CSV table of C-alpha atoms and ligand atoms in Angstrom, one decimal:
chain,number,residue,atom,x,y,z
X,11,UNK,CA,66.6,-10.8,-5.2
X,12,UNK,CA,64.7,-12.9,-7.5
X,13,UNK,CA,66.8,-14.2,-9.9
X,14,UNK,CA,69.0,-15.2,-6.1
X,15,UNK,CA,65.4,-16.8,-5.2
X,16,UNK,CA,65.2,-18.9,-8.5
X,17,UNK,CA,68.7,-19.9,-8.4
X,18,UNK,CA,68.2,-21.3,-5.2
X,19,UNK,CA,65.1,-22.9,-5.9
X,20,UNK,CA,66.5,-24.4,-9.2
X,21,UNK,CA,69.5,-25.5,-7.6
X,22,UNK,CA,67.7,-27.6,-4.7
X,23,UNK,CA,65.4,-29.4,-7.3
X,24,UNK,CA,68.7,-29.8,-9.2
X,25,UNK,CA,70.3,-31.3,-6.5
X,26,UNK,CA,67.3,-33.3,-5.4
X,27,UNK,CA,66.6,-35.0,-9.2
X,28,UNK,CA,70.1,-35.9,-9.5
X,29,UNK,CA,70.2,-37.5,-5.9
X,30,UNK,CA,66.6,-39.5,-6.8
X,31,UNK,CA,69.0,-40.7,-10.2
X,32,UNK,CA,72.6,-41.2,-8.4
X,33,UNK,CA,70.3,-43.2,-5.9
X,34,UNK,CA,68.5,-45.6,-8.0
X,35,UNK,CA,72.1,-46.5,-10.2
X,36,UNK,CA,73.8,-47.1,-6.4
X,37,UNK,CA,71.3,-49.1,-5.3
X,38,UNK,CA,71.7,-51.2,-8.6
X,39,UNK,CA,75.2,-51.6,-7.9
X,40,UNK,CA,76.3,-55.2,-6.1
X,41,UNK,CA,77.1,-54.5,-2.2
X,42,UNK,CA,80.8,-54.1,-1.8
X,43,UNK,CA,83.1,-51.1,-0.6
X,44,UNK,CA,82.1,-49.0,-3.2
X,45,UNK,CA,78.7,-49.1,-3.1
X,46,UNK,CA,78.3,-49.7,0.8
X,47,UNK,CA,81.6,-48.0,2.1
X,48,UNK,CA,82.4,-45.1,-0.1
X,49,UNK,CA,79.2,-44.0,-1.6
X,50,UNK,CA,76.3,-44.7,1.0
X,51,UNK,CA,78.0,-45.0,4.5
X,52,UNK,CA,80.7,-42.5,3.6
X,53,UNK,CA,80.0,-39.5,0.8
X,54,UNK,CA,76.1,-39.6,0.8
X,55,UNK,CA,76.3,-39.5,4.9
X,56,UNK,CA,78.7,-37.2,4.9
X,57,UNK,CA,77.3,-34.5,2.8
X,58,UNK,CA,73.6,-35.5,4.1
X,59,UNK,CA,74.4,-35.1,7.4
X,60,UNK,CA,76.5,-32.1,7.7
X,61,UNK,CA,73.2,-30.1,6.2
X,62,UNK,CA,70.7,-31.7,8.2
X,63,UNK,CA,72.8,-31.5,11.3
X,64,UNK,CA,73.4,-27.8,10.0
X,65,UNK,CA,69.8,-26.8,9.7
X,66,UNK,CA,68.6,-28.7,12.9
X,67,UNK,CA,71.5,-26.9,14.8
X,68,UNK,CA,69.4,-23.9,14.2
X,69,UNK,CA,66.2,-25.3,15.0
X,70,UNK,CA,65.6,-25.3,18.8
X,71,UNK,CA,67.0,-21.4,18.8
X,72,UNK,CA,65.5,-20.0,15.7
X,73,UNK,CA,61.6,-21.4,17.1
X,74,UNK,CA,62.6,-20.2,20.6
X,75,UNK,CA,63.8,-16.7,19.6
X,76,UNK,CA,61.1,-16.5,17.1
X,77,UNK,CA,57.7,-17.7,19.1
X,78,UNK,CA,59.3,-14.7,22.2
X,79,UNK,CA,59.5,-12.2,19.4
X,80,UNK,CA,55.8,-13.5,18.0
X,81,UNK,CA,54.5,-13.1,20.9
X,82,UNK,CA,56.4,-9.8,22.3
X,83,UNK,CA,55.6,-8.3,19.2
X,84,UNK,CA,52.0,-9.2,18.7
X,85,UNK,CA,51.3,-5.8,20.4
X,86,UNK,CA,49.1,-6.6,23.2
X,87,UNK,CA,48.6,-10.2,24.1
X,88,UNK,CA,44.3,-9.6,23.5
X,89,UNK,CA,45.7,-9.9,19.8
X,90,UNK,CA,48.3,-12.7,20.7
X,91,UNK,CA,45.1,-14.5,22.2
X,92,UNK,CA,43.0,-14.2,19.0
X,93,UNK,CA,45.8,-15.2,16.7
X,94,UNK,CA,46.7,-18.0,19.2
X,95,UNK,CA,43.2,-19.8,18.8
X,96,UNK,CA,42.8,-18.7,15.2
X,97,UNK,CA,45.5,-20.5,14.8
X,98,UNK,CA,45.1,-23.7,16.6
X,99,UNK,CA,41.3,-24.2,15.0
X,100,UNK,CA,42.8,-23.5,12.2
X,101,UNK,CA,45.0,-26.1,12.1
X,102,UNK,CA,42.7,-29.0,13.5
X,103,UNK,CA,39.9,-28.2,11.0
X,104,UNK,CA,42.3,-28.7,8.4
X,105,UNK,CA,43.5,-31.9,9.8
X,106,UNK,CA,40.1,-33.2,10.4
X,107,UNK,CA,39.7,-32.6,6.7
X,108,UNK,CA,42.7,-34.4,5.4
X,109,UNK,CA,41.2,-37.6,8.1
X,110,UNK,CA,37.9,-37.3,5.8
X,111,UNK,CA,39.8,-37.3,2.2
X,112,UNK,CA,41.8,-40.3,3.8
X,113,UNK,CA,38.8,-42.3,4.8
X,114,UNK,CA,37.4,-41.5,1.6
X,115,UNK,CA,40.4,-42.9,0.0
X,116,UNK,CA,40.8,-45.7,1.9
X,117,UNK,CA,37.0,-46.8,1.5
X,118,UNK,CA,37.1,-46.6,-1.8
X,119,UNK,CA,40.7,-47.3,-3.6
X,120,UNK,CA,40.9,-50.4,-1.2
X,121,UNK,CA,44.6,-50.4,-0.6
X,122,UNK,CA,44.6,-53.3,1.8
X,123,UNK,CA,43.0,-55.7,-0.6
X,124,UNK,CA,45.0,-57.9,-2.8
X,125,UNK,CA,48.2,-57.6,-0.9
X,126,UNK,CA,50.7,-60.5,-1.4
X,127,UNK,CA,51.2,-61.0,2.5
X,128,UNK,CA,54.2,-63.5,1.4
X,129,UNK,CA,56.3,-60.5,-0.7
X,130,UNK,CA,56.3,-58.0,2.3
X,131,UNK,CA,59.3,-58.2,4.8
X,132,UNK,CA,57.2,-57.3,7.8
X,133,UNK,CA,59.6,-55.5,10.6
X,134,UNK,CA,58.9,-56.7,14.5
X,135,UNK,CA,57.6,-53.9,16.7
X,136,UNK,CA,58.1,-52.7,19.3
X,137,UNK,CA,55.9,-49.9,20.4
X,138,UNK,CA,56.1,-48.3,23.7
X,139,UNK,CA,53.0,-48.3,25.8
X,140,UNK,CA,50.1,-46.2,24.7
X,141,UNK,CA,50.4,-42.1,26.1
X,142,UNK,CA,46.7,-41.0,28.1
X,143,UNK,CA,46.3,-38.0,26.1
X,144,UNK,CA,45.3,-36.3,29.3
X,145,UNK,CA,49.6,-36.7,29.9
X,146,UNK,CA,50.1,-35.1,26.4
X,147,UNK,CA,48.3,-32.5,27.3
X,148,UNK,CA,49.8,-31.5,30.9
X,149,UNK,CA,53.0,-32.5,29.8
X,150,UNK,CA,53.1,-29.3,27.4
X,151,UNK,CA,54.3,-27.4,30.5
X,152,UNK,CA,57.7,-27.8,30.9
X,153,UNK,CA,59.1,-29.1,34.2
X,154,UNK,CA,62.6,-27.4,33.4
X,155,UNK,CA,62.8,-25.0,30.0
X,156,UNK,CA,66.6,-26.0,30.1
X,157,UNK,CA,66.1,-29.6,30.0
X,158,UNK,CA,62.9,-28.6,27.3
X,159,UNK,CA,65.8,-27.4,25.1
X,160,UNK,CA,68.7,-29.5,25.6
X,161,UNK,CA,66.0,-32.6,24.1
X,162,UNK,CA,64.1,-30.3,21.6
X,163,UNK,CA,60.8,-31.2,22.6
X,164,UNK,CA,58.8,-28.5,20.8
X,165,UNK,CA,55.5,-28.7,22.6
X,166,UNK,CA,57.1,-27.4,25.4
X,167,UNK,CA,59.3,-25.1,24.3
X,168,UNK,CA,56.7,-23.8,22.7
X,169,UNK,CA,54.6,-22.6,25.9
X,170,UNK,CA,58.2,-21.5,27.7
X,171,UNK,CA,58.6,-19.2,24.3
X,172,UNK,CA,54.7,-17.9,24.3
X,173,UNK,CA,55.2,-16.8,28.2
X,174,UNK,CA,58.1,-15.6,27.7
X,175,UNK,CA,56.6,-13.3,24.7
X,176,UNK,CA,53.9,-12.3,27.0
X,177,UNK,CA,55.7,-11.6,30.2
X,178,UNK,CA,57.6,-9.0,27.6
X,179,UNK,CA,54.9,-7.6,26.2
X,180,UNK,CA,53.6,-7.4,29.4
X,181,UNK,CA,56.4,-5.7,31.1
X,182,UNK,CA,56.7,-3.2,28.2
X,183,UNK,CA,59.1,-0.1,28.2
X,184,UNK,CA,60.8,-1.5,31.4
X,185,UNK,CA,62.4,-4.2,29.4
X,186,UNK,CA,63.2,-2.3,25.9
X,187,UNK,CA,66.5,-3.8,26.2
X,188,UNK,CA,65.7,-7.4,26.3
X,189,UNK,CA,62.7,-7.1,23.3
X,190,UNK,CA,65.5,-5.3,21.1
X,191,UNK,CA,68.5,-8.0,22.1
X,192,UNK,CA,65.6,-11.1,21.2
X,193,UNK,CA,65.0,-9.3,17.6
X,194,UNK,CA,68.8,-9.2,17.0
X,195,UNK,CA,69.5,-13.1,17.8
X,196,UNK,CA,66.6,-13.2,15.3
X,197,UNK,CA,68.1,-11.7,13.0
X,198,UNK,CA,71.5,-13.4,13.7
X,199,UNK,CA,69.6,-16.9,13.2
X,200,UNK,CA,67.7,-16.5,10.3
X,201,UNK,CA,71.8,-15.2,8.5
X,202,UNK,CA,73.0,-18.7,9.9
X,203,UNK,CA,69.9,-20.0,8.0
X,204,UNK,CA,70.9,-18.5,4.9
X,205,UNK,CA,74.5,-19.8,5.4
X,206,UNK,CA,73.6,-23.0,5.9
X,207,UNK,CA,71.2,-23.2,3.3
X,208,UNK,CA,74.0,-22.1,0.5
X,209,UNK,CA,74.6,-26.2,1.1
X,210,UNK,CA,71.4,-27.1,0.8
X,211,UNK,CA,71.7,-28.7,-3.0
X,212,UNK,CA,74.5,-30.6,-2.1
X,213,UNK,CA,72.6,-31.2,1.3
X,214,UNK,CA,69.5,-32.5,-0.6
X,215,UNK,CA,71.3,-34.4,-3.0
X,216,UNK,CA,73.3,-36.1,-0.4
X,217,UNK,CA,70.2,-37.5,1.5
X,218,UNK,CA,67.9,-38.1,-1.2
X,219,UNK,CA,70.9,-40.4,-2.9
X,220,UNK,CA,71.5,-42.5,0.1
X,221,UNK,CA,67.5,-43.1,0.9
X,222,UNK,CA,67.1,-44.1,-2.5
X,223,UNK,CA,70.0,-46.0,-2.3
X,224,UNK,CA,69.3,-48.0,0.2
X,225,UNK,CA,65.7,-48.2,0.4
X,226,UNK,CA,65.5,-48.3,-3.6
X,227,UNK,CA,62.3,-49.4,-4.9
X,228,UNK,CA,61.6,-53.3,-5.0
X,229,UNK,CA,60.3,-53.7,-2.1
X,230,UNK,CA,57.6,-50.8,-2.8
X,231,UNK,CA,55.6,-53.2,-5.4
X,232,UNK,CA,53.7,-54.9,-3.2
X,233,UNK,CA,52.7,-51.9,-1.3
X,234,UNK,CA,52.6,-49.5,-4.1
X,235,UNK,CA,48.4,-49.3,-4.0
X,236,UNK,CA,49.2,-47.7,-0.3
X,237,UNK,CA,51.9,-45.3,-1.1
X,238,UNK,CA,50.2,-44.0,-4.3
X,239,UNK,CA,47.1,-43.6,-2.2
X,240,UNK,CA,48.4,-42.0,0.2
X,241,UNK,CA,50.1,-39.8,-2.5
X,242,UNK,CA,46.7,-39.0,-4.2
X,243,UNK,CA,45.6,-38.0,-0.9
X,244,UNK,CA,48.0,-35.4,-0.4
X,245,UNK,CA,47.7,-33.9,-3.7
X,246,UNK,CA,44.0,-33.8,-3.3
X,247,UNK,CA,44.7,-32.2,0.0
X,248,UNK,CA,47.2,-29.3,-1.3
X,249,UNK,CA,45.2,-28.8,-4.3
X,250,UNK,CA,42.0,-28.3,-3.0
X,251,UNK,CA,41.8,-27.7,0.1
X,252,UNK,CA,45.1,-25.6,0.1
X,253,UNK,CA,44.3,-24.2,-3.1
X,254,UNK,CA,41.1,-23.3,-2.3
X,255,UNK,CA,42.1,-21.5,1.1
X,256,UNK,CA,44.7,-19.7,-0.8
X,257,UNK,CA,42.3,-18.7,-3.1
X,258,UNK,CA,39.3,-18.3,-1.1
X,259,UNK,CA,40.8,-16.6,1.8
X,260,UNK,CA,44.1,-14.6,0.3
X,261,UNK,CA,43.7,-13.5,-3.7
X,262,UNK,CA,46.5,-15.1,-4.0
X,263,UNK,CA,47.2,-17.0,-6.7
X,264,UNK,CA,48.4,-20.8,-5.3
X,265,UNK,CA,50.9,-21.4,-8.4
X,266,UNK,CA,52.9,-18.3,-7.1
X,267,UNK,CA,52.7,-19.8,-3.5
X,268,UNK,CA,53.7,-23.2,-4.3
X,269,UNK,CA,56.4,-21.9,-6.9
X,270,UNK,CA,58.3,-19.8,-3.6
X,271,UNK,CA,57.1,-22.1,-1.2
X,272,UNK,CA,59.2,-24.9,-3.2
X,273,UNK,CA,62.5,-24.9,-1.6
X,274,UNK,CA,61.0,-25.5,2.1
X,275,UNK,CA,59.3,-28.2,-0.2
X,276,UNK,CA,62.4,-30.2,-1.3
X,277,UNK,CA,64.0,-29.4,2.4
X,278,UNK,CA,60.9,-31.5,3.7
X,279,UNK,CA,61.1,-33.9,1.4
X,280,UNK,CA,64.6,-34.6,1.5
X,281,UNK,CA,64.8,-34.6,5.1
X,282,UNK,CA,61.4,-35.8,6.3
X,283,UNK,CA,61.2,-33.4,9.4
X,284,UNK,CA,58.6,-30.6,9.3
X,285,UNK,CA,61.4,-29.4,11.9
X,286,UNK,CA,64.2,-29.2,10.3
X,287,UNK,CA,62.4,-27.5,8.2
X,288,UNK,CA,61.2,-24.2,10.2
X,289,UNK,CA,63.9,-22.5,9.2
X,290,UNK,CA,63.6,-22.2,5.4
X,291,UNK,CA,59.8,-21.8,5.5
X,292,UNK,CA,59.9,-18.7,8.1
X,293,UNK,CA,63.0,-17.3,5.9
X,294,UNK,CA,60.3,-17.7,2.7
X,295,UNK,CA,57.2,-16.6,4.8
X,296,UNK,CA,58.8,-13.5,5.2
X,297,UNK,CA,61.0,-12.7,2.5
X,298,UNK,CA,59.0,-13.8,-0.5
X,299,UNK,CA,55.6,-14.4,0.4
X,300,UNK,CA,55.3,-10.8,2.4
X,301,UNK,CA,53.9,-12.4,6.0
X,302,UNK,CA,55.1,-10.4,8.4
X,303,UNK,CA,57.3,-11.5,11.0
X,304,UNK,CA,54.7,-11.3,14.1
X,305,UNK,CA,53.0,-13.5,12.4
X,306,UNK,CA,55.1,-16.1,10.6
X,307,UNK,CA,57.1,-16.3,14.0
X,308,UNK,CA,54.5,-17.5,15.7
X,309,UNK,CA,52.1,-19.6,13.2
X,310,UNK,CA,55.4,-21.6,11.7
X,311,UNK,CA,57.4,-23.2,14.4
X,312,UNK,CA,53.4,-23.9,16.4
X,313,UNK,CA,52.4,-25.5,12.8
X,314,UNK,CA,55.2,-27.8,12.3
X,315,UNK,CA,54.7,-29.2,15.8
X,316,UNK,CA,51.2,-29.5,16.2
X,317,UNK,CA,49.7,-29.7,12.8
X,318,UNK,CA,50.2,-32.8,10.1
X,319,UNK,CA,47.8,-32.6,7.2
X,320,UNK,CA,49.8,-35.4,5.9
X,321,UNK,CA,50.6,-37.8,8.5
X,322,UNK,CA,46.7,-37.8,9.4
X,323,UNK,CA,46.3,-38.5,5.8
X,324,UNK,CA,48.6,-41.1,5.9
X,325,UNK,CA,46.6,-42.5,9.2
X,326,UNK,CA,43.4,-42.6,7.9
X,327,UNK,CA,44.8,-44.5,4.9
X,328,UNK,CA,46.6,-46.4,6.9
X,329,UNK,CA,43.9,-47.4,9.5
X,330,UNK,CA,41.4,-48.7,6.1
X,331,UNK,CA,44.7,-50.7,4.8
X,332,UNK,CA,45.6,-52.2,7.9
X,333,UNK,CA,41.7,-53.1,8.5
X,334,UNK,CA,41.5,-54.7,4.8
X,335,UNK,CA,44.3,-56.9,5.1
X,336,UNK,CA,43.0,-58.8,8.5
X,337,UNK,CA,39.8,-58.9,7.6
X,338,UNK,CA,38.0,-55.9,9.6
X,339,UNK,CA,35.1,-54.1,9.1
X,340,UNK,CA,35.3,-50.4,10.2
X,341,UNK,CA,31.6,-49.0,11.5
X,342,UNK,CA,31.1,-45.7,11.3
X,343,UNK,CA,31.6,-45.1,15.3
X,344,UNK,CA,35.2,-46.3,14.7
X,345,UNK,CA,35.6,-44.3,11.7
X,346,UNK,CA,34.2,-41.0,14.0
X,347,UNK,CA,37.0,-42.4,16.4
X,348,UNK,CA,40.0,-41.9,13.8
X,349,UNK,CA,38.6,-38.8,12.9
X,350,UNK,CA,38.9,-37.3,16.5
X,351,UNK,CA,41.9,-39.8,17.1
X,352,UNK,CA,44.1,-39.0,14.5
X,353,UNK,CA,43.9,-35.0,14.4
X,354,UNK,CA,44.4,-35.2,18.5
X,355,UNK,CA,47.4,-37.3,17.3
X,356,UNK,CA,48.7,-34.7,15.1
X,357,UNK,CA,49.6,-32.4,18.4
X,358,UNK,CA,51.6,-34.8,19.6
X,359,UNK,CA,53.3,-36.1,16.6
X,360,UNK,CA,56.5,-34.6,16.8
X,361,UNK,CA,58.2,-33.0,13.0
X,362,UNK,CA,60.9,-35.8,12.9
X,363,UNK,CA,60.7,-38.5,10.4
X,364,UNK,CA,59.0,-41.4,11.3
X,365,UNK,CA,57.3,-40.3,14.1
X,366,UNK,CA,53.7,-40.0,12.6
X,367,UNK,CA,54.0,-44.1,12.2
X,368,UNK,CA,54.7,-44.6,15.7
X,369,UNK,CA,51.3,-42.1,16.7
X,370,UNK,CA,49.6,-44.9,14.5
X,371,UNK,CA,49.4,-47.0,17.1
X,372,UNK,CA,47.1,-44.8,19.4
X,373,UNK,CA,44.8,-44.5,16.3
X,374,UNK,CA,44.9,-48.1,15.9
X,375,UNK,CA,44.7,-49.0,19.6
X,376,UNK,CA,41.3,-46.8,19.6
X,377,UNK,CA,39.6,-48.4,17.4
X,378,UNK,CA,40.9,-51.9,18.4
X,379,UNK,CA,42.7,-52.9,15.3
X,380,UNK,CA,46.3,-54.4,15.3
X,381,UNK,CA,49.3,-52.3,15.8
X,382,UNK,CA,51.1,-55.4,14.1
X,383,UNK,CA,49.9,-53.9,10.9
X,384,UNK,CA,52.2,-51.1,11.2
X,385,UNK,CA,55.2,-53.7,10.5
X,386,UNK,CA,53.5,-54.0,7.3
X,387,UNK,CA,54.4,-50.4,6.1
X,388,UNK,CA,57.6,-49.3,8.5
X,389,UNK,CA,59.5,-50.7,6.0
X,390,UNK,CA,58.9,-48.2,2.8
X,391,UNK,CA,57.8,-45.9,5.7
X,392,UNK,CA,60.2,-42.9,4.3
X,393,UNK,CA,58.9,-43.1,0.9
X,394,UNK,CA,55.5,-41.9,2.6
X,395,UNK,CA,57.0,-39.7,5.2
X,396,UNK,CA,58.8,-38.0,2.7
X,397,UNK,CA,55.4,-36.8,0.8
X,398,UNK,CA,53.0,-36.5,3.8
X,399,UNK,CA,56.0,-34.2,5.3
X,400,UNK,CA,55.9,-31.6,2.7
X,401,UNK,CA,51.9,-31.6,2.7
X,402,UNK,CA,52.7,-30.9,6.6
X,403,UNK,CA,54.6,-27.8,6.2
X,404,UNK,CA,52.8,-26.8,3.2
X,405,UNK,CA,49.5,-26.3,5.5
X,406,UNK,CA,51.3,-24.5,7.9
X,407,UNK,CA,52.7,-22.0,5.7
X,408,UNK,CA,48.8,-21.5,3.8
X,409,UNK,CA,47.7,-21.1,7.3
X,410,UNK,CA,49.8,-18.5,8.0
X,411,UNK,CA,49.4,-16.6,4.9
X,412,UNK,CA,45.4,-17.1,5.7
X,413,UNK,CA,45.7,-15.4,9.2
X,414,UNK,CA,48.5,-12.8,7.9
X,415,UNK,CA,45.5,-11.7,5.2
X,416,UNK,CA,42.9,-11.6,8.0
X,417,UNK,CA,44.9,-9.6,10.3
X,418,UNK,CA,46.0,-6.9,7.5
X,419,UNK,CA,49.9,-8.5,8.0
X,420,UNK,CA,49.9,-9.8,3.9
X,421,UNK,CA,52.2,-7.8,1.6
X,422,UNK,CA,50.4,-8.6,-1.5
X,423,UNK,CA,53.0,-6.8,-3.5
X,424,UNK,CA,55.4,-9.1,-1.9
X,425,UNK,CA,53.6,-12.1,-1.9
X,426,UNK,CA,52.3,-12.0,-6.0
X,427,UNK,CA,55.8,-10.6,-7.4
U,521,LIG,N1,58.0,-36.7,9.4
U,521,LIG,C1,56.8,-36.0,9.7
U,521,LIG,C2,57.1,-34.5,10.0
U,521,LIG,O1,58.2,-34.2,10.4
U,521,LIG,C3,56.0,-36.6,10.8
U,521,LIG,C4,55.6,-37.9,10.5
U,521,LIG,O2,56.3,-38.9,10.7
U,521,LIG,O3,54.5,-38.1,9.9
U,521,LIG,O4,56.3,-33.7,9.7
């Protein structure tokens, strides 16, 4: 089983090294059919695609199936309550955190200052008007759990799953049948996970070479104080803060943690969805890190909708740059503002790329600076979201193993081997 673990891993950082290299020679090549035709529109796509549209396939199932069994299995739903807000606090506090290391960041490392304005090709936006969080909030409770599924809006599927769990746990004996058919489509999902994610080097390779490709990397000079502080940021936030849960909270060691945890890494990175990545982190949750499945089912799929370590990092950055370039002082009632803003934000960013840009605008509108500004970074956007997407998933898998500990559901045998 290991040695199949380290091939994997090995072959997925393989696959993603040689896609960041292929990329950067195609994207040096002059446009033509070759470069345009064959390699990006055509072999890249292809082999990028057919994995990502493998592994989302899976998605909307594997969290439904896996939040009922959560939730059936939790026992009795006193327990499912107690993990529920453990959870959720969980999850804010840390995101509250990673707005304070951003603000921090941004106050200090300046990003916005010194920016050519000339050598940026701003992008025209148009953002859709504001959401009331209030709506956010009541519209969590799906109007039709069909329609929930057929457009994979998480949030909801998420509560349709949780009752669902209950109502089962609720009902007990009388529905044996049902609890024992949900842990089989389990079961059957998380094979087609491993299936699909035999493809996953090729898969990895194929998307990282055609974003590099086509995004390359001259336009990321004027911007590069942003990205790379954004990038400190995130390191900052998995190494201490993440580290220090892990350590703090679980005995376990976090080079161990991040070594398994790697392959959901490169999955997020390459794909820039803390969705499509569900299924790989569950699958190592509960094969290699020894979290058992009550409560990886139910902490993974709720973490990659509802909590984004890294996009709020990337906010809070992105809120000091944005004020720096036209001139605007933040005070510190605005800055309390983002802080509150920006974790709210986080539940209703949804794990798909770019989608923690498009939030920016509420933190932005609160606080009355520009949304404009936003057209100053959507254009090396996936170079960001690619980062701040693995610091996503990352927190929700150390929040898991944090609660797992707490609720005597760690294998540490498992989990340190
Ligand atoms: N791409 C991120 C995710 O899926 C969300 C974002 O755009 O920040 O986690």
């Amino acid at each position: 089983m290991a040695e199949k673990k380290m091939n994997l891993t090995s072959r997925v950082l393989i696959g993603l090294l040689l896609g960041l290299i292929t990329g950067i020679i195609v994207f040096k090549l002059p446009s033509g059919v070759i470069k345009d035709t064959i390699l990006i529109n055509g072999i890249f796509q292809l082999i990028g695609q057919v994995f990502l549209r493998g592994i989302m396939m899976l998605v909307v199932p594997l969290v439904f199936v896996s939040l009922v069994n959560g939730a059936a299995s939790m026992g009795d739903v006193k327990k499912l309550g107690r993990v529920g807000v453990k959870t959720v606090v969980f999850y804010l506090t840390t995101t509250a955190i990673a707005v304070v290391i951003a603000l921090v960041l941004g106050f200090f490392l300046k990003p916005g200052i010194g920016l050519d304005m000339s050598a940026i090709e701003t992008v025209e936006l148009t953002i859709n008007p504001r959401v009331p969080l209030i709506q956010l909030l009541y519209e969590m409770v799906p109007k039709n759990p069909v329609a929930a599924m057929a457009e994979g809006n998480m949030l909801q599927i998420i509560v349709f799953a949780i009752l669902t769990g209950v109502g089962l746990s609720l009902l007990g004996k009388k529905v044996e049948f049902l609890v024992k058919l949900f842990t089989n489509l389990n079961d059957l999902i998380m094979k087609l996970v491993e299936i699909v994610m035999l493809f996953a080097p090729i898969g990895v390779f194929g998307l990282i070479a055609r974003t590099f490709a086509t995004v390359g990397y001259s336009g990321l000079l004027p911007l590069i104080k942003y990205i790379l502080t954004v990038y400190v940021g995130l390191l900052i936030h998995m190494f201490f803060v993440y580290g220090g849960l892990l350590k703090g909270f679980t005995d376990l060691s976090p080079k161990t943690f991040y070594k398994k945890f790697l392959p959901a890494m490169s999955v997020a990175f390459s794909t820039a969805s803390s969705n499509a990545t569900v299924p790989v982190s569950l699958e190592i949750a509960e094969k290699e890190l020894g979290i058992s499945k009550n409560i990886a089912s139910f902490t993974i799929p709720l973490g990659a909708t509802i909590n984004m370590d890294g996009t709020a990092i990337m906010q809070g950055i992105a809120v000091f740059f944005i004020a720096q370039v036209y001139g605007y002082e933040l005070t510190i009632g605005m800055i309390l503002t983002v802080i509150l803003t920006a974790t709210l934000a986080s539940i209703g960013t949804a794990g798909v790329p770019g989608a923690g840009t498009i939030m920016l605008s509420m933190v932005l509108q609160s606080i009355g600076l520009p949304i404009e500004g936003i057209g100053l970074i959507i254009g090396i956007d996936r170079l960001v979201d690619m980062g701040r997407t693995v610091t996503n998933i990352t927190g929700d898998a150390v929040c898991t193993a944090v609660i797992a500990k707490q609720e005597g559901e760690l294998n540490m045998k498992v989990a340190s081997s």
